[in-house]
Short mmCIF file of C-alpha atoms and ligand atoms in Angstrom, two decimals:
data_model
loop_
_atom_site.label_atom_id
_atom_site.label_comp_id
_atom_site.label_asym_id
_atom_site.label_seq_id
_atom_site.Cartn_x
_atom_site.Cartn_y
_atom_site.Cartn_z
CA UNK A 1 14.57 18.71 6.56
CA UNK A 2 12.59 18.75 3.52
CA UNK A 3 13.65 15.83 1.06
CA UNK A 4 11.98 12.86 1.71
CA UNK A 5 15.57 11.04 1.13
CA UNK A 6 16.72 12.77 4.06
CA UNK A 7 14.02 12.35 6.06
CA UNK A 8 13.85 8.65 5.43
CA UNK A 9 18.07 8.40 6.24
CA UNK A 10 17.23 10.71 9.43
CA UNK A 11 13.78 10.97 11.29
CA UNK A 12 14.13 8.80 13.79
CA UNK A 13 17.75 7.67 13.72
CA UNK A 14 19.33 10.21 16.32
CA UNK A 15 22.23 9.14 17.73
CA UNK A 16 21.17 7.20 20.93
CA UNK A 17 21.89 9.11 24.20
CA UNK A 18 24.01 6.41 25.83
CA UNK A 19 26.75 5.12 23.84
CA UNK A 20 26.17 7.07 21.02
CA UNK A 21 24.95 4.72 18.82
CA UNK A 22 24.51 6.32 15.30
CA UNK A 23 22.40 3.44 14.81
CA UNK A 24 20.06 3.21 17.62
CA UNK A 25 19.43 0.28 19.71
CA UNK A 26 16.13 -1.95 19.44
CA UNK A 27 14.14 -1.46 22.82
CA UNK A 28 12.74 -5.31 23.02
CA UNK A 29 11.92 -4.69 26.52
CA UNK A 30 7.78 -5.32 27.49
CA UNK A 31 7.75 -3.35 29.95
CA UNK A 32 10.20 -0.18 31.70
CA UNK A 33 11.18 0.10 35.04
CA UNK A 34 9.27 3.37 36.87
CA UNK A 35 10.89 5.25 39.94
CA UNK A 36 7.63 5.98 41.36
CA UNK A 37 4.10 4.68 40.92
CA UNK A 38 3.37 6.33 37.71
CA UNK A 39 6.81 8.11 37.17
CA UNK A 40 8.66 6.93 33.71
CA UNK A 41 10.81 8.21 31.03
CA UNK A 42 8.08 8.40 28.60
CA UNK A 43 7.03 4.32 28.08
CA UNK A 44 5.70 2.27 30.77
CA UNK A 45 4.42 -1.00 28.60
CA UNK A 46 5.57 -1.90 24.97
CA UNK A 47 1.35 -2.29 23.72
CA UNK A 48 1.32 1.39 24.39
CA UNK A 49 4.14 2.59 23.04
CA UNK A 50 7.88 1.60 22.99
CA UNK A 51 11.13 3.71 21.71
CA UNK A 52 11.77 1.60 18.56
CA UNK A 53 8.29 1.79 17.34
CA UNK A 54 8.00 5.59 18.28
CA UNK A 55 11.49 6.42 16.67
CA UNK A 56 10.10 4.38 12.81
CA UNK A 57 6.33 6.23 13.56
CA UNK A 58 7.85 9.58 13.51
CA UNK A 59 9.37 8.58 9.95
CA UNK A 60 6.61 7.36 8.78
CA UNK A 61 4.36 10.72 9.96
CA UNK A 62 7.60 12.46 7.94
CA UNK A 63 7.56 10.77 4.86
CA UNK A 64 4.05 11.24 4.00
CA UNK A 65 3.93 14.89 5.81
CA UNK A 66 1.31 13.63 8.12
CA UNK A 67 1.33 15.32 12.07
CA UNK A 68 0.73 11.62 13.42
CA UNK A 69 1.59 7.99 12.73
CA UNK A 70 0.81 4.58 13.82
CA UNK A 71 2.27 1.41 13.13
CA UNK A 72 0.42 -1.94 12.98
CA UNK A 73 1.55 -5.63 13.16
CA UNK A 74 -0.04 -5.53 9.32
CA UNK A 75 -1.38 -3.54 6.52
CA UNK A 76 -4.72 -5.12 7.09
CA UNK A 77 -4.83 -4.64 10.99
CA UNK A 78 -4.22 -1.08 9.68
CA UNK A 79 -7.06 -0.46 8.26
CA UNK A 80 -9.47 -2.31 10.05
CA UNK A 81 -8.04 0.41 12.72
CA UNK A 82 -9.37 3.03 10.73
CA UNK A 83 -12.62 1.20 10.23
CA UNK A 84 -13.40 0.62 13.96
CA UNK A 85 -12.97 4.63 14.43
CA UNK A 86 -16.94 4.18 13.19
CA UNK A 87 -19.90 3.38 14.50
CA UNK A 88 -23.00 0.82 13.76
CA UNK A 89 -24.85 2.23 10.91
CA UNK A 90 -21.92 4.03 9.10
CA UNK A 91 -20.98 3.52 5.82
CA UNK A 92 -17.90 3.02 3.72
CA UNK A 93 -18.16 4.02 -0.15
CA UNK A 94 -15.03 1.96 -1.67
CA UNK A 95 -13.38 1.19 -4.91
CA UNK A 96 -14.44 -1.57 -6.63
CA UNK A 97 -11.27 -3.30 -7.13
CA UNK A 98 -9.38 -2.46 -3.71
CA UNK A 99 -6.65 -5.43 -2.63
CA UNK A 100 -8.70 -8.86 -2.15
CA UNK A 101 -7.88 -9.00 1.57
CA UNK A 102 -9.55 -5.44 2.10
CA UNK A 103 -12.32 -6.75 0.75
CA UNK A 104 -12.47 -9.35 2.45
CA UNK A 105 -11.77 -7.90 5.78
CA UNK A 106 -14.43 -5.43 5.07
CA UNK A 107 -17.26 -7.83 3.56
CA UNK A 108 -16.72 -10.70 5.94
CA UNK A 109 -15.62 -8.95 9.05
CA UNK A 110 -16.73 -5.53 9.51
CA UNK A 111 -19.86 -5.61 7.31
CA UNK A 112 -20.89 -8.01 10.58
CA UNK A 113 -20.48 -5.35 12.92
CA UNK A 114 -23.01 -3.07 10.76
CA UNK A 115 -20.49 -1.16 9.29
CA UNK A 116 -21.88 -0.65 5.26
CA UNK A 117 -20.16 -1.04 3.27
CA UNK A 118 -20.58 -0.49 -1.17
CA UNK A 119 -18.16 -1.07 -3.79
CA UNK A 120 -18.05 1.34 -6.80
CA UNK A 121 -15.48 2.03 -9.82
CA UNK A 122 -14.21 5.51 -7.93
CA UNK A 123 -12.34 6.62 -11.06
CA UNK A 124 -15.71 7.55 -12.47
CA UNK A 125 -16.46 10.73 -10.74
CA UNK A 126 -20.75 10.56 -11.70
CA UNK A 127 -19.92 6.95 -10.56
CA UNK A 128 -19.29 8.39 -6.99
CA UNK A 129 -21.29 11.45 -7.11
CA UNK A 130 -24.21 8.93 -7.17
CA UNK A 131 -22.92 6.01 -4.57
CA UNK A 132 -22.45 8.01 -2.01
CA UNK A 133 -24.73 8.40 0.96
CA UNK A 134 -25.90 10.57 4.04
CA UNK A 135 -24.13 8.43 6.14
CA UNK A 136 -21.08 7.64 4.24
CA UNK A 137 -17.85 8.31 6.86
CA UNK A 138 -15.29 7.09 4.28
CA UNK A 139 -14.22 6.93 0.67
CA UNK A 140 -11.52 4.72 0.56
CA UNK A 141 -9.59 4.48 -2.18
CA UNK A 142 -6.41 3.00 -3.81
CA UNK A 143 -4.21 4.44 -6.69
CA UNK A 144 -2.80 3.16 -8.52
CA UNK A 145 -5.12 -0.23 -8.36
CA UNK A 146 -4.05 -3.35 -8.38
CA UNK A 147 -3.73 -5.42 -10.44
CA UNK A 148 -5.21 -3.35 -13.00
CA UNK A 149 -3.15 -0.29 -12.42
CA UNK A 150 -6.63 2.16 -12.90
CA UNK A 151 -5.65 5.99 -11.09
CA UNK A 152 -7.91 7.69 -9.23
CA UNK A 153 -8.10 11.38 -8.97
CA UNK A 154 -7.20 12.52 -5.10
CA UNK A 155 -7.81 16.24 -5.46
CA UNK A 156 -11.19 15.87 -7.15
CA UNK A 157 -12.50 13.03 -4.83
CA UNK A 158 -10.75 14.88 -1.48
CA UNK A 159 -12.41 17.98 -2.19
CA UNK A 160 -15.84 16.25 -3.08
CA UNK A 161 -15.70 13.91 0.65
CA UNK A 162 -14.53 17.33 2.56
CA UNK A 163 -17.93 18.94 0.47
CA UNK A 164 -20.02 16.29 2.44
CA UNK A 165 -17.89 16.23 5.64
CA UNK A 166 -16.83 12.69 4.39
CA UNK A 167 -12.79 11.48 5.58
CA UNK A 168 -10.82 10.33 1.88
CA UNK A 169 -8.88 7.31 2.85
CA UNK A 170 -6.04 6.41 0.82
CA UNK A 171 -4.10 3.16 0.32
CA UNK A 172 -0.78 4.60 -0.58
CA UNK A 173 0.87 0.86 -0.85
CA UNK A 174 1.48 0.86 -4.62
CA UNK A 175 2.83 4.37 -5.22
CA UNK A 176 4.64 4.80 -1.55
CA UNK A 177 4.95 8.58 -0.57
CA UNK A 178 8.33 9.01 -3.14
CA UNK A 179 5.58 8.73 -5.62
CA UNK A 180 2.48 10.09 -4.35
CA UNK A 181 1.39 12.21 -1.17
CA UNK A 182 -2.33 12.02 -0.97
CA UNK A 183 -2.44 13.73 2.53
CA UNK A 184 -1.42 17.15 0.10
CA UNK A 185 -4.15 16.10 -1.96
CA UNK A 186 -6.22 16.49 0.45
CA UNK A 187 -6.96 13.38 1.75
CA UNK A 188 -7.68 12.93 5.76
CA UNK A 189 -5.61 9.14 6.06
CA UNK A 190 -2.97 7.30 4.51
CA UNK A 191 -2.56 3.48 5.20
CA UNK A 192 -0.19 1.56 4.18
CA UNK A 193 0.79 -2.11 3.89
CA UNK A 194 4.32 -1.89 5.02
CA UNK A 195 4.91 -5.57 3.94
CA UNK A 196 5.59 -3.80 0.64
CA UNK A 197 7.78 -1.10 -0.74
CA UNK A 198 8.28 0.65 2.64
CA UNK A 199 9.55 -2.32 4.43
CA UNK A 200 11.27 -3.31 1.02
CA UNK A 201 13.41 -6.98 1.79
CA UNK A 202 10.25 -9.10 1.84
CA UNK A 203 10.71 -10.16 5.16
CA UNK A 204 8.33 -8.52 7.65
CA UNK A 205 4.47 -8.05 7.60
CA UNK A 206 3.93 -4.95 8.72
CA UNK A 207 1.34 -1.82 8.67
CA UNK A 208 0.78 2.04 9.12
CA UNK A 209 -1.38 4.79 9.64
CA UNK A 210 -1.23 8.08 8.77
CA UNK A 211 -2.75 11.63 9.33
CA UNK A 212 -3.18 15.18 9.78
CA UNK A 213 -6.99 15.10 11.76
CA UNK A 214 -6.11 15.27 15.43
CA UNK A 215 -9.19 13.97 16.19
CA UNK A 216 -8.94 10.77 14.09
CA UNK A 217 -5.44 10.54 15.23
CA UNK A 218 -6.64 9.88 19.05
CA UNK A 219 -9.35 7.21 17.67
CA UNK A 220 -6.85 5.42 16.02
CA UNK A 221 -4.02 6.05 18.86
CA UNK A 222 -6.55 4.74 21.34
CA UNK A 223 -7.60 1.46 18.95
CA UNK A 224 -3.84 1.07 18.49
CA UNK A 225 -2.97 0.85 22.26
CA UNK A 226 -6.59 -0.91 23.22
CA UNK A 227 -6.95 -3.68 20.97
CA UNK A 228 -3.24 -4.47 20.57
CA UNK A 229 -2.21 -5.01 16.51
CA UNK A 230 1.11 -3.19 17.51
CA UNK A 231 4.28 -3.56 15.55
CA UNK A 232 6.97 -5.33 17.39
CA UNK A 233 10.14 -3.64 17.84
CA UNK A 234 12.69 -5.89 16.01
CA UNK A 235 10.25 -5.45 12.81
CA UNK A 236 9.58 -1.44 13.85
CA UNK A 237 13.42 -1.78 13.64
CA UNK A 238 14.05 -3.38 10.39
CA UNK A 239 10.92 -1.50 8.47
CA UNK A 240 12.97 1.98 9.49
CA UNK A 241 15.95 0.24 8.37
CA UNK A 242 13.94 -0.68 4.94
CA UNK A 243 13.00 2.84 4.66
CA UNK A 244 16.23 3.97 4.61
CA UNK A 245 16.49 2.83 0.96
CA UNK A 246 12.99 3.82 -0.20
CA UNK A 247 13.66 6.37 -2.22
CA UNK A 248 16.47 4.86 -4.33
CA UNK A 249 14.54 1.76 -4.68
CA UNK A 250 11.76 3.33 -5.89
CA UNK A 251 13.37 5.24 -8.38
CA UNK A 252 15.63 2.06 -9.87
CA UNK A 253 11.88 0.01 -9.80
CA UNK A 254 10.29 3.18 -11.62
CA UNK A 255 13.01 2.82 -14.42
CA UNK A 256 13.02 -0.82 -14.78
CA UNK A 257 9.22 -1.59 -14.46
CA UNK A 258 9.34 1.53 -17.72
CA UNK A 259 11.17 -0.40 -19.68
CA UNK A 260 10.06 -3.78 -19.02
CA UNK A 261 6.57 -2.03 -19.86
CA UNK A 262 7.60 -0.93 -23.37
CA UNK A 263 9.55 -4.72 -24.18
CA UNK A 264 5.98 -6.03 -23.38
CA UNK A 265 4.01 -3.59 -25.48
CA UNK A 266 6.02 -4.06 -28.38
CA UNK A 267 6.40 -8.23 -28.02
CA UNK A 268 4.02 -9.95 -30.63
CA UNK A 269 2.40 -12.66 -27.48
CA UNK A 270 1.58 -9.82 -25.47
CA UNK A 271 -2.03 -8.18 -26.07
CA UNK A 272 -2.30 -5.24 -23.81
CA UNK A 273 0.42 -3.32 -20.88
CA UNK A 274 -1.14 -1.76 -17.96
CA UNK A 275 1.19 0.37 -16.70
CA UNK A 276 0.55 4.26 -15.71
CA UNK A 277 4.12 5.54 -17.21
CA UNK A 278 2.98 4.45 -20.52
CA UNK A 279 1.96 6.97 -22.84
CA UNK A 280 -0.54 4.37 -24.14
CA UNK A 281 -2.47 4.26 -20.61
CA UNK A 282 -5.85 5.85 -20.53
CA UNK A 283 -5.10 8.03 -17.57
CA UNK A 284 -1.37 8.63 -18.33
CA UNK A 285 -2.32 12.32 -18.23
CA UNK A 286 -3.75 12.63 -14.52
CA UNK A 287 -1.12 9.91 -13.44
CA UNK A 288 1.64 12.02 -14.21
CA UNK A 289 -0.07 15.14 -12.42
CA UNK A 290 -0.86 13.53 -8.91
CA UNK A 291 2.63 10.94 -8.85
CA UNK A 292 5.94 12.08 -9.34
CA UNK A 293 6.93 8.74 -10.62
CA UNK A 294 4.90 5.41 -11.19
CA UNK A 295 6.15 3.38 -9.29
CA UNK A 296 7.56 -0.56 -10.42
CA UNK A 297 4.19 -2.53 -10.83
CA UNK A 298 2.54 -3.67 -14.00
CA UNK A 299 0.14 -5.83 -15.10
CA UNK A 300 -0.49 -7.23 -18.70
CA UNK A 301 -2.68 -9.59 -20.68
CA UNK A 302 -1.39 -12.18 -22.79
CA UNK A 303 -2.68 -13.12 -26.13
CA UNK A 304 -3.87 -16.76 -25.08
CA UNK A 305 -5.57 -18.27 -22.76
CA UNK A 306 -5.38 -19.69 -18.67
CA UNK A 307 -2.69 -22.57 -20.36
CA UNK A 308 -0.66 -20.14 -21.70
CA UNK A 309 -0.66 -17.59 -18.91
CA UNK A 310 0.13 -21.01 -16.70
CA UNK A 311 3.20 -21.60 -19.04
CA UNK A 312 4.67 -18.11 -18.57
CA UNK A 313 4.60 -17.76 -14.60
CA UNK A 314 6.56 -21.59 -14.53
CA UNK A 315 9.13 -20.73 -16.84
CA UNK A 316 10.38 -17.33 -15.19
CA UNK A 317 13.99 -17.42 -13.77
CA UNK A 318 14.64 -14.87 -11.72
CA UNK A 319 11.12 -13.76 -11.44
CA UNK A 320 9.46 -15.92 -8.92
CA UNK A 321 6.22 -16.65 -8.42
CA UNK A 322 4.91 -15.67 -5.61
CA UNK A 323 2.29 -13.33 -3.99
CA UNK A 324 3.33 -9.87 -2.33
CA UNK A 325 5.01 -7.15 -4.29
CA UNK A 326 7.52 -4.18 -3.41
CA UNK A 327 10.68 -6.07 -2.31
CA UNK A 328 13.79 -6.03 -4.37
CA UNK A 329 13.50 -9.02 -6.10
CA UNK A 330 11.26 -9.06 -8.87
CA UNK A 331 7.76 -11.14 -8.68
CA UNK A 332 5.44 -12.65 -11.13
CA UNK A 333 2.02 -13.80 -10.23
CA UNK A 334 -1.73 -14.31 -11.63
CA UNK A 335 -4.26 -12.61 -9.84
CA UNK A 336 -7.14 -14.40 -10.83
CA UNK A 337 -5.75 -17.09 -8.89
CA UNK A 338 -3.55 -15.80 -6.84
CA UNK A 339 -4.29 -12.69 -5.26
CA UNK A 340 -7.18 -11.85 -6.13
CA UNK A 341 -9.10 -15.32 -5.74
CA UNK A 342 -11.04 -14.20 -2.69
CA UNK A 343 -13.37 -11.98 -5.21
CA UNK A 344 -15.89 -13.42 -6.46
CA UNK A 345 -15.60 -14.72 -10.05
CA UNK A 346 -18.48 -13.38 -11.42
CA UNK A 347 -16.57 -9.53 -9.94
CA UNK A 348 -13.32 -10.83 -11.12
CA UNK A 349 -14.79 -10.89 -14.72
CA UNK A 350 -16.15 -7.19 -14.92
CA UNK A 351 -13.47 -5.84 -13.61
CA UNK A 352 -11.15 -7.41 -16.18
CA UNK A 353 -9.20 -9.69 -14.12
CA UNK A 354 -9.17 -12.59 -17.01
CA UNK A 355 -7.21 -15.97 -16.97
CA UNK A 356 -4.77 -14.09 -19.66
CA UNK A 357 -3.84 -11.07 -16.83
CA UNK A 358 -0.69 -11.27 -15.35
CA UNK A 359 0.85 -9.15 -12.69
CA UNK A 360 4.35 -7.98 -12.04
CA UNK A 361 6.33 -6.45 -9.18
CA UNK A 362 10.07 -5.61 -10.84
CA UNK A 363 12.42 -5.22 -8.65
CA UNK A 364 15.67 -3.85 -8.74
CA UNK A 365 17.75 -6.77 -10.36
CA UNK A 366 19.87 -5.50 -13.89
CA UNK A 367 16.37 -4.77 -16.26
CA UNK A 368 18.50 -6.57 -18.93
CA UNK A 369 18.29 -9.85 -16.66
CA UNK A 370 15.20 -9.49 -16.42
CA UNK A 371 13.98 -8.88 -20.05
CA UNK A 372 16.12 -11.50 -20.85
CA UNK A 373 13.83 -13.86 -18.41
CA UNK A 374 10.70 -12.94 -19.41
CA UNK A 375 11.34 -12.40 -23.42
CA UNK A 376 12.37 -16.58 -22.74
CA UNK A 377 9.26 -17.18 -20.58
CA UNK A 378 6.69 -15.59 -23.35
CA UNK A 379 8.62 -18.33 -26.25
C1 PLP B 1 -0.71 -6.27 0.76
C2 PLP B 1 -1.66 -5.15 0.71
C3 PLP B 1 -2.52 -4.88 1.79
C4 PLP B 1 -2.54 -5.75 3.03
O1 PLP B 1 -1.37 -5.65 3.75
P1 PLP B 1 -0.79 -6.81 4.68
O2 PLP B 1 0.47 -6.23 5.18
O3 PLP B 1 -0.61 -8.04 3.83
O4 PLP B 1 -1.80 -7.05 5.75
C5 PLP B 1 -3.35 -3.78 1.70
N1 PLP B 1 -3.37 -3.01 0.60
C6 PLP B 1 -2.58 -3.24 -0.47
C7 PLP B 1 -2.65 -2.35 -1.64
C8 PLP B 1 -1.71 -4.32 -0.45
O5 PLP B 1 -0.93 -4.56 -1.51
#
């Protein structure tokens, strides 16, 4: 099995040995009955592992061509996962504009259990050359960002941690592994907010980790079974069933989010498109050579001001406003207030994120509907 169509239709879904369930059954069950102390079929309590959630990890591990997976009750309990693998005293070199609740997880949470912790623009390769440290453990990066849809270079900045002996995390969330396999590129974890494109329907929170290191693989494994952020079953159950879809979704999002992108670049109230598939994006060029598609977000800056921007995301129709991204419906939202309030302003302004910006997840309505909606909002 090589496609990652089929693998996303099959890993995982054997027929179950009972009944013969093509689709198999959701194991709800806590805990599994043993025959003698310490004799089971392979699960003995759901925190440690349980059928449903190992059937959707071993899809996951495909998809991204990973040797191990883990799945976690929510993107963010994913990665602080990966954090606690360190110790007091490490230090964590990570993009400057990573998703606000990273940040905040890592600035308010884990900088207080002396984990370090800098923030630098990681698309600037002298940039990183001269953050990093003797005891930096991770680069963490995501690509493309969000909301300003910057790329980062996963070959160049892989082979420059595994130089130092450094572990390249990547937050795959935006691009999902139809797009973009960074764990070929070299990097040593993938994380994921499942809540997203994975999962698909908007309806679950959910999270994953992803390697090749063996040894990283048992830290997170162990953190996984010892502090608990586990996946339940019924949404294990209906992330794999999410997944099923990924790659067609993806690839209708891809061609909508395209066009919607060159409506906006060519409408007289819009000042600006940020969107990697455009030929008018500054890194357009090394976009299209790490992702095999760019995926359905974009983000773009109004001519106007906070009023203005305000007017737009309250007269969308079928875009609704709302946080999250990655489901089939198509969302509108303003990061400055939205998502991305928990960075502080004075950040917020250099990195671009103006009253003017707004973001867009385009989902996989007709792309006529939905230029229709938003060529009304803009009058
Ligand atoms: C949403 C998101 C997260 C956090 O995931 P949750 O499932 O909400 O905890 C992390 N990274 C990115 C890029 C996201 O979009």
């Amino acid at each position: 099995m090589k496609g990652i169509s089929t693998k996303a239709v099959h890993v995982g879904q054997d027929p179950d040995p009972s009944f013969g369930d093509v689709i198999p059954p959701i194991h709800l069950s806590s805990t599994f009955a043993q025959s003698a102390p310490g004799e089971h079929r392979g699960f003995d309590y759901s925190r440690a592992g349980n059928p449903t959630r190992a059937r959707y990890e071993a899809c996951l591990a495909a998809l991204e061509n990973g040797d191990h997976a883990f799945a976690f009750a929510s993107g963010l309990a994913a990665s602080d996962a990966v954090i606690r693998t360190l110790q007091p005293g490490d230090h964590v070199l990570c993009s400057y504009d990573v998703y606000g609740g990273t940040f905040r997880l890592f600035e308010r949470i884990l900088k207080n259990q002396n984990i370090e912790f800098s923030f630098t623009d990681l698309t600037d390769f002298a940039a990183l050359e001269h953050a990093v440290q003797s005891n930096t453990r991770f680069i963490w990066i995501e690509t493309p960002t969000n909301p300003l849809l910057k790329i980062v270079d996963i070959r160049t900045t892989a082979e420059f941690a595994k130089s130092r002996s450094i572990k390249l995390a990547v937050d795959n969330t935006f691009a999902t592994p139809v797009f973009q396999r960074p764990l070929e590129l070299g990097a040593a974890v993938v994380i994921h907010s499942v809540t997203k494109y994975l999962n698909g329907h908007s309806d679950i929170i959910g999270g994953a980790v992803i390697c090749n290191d063996a040894e990283l693989a048992e830290q997170v494994g162990f953190i996984q079974f010892a502090a608990g952020a586990v996946q339940a079953p019924f949404d294990c159950y209906l992330a794999h069933r999410g997944i099923k879809t990924l790659a067609v979704r993806m690839q209708c999002h891809q061609a909508s989010a395209l066009q919607i992108a060159e409506f906006l670049e060519g409408h007289a109230k819009v000042e600006t498109v940020l969107y990697p598939g455009l030929p008018s994006h500054p890194q357009h060029e090394l976009a299209s050579a790490q992702m095999d598609g760019y995926s359905g977000m974009l983000s773009f800056y109004l001519k106007g001001d906070l009023d203005d921007a305000t007017q737009v995301l309250k007269d969308t129709r079928l875009f609704s406003l709302a946080e999250s991204l990655g489901g089939v419906e198509s969302l509108i939202e303003h990061p400055a207030i939205m998502t991305h309030a928990s960075l502080p302003a004075e950040v917020r302004e250099s990195l671009g994120i103006a009253d003017s910006l707004i973001r867009l997840s385009v989902g996989i309505e007709d792309v006529d509907d939905l230029i229709e909606d938003l060529d009304r909002a803009l009058g």
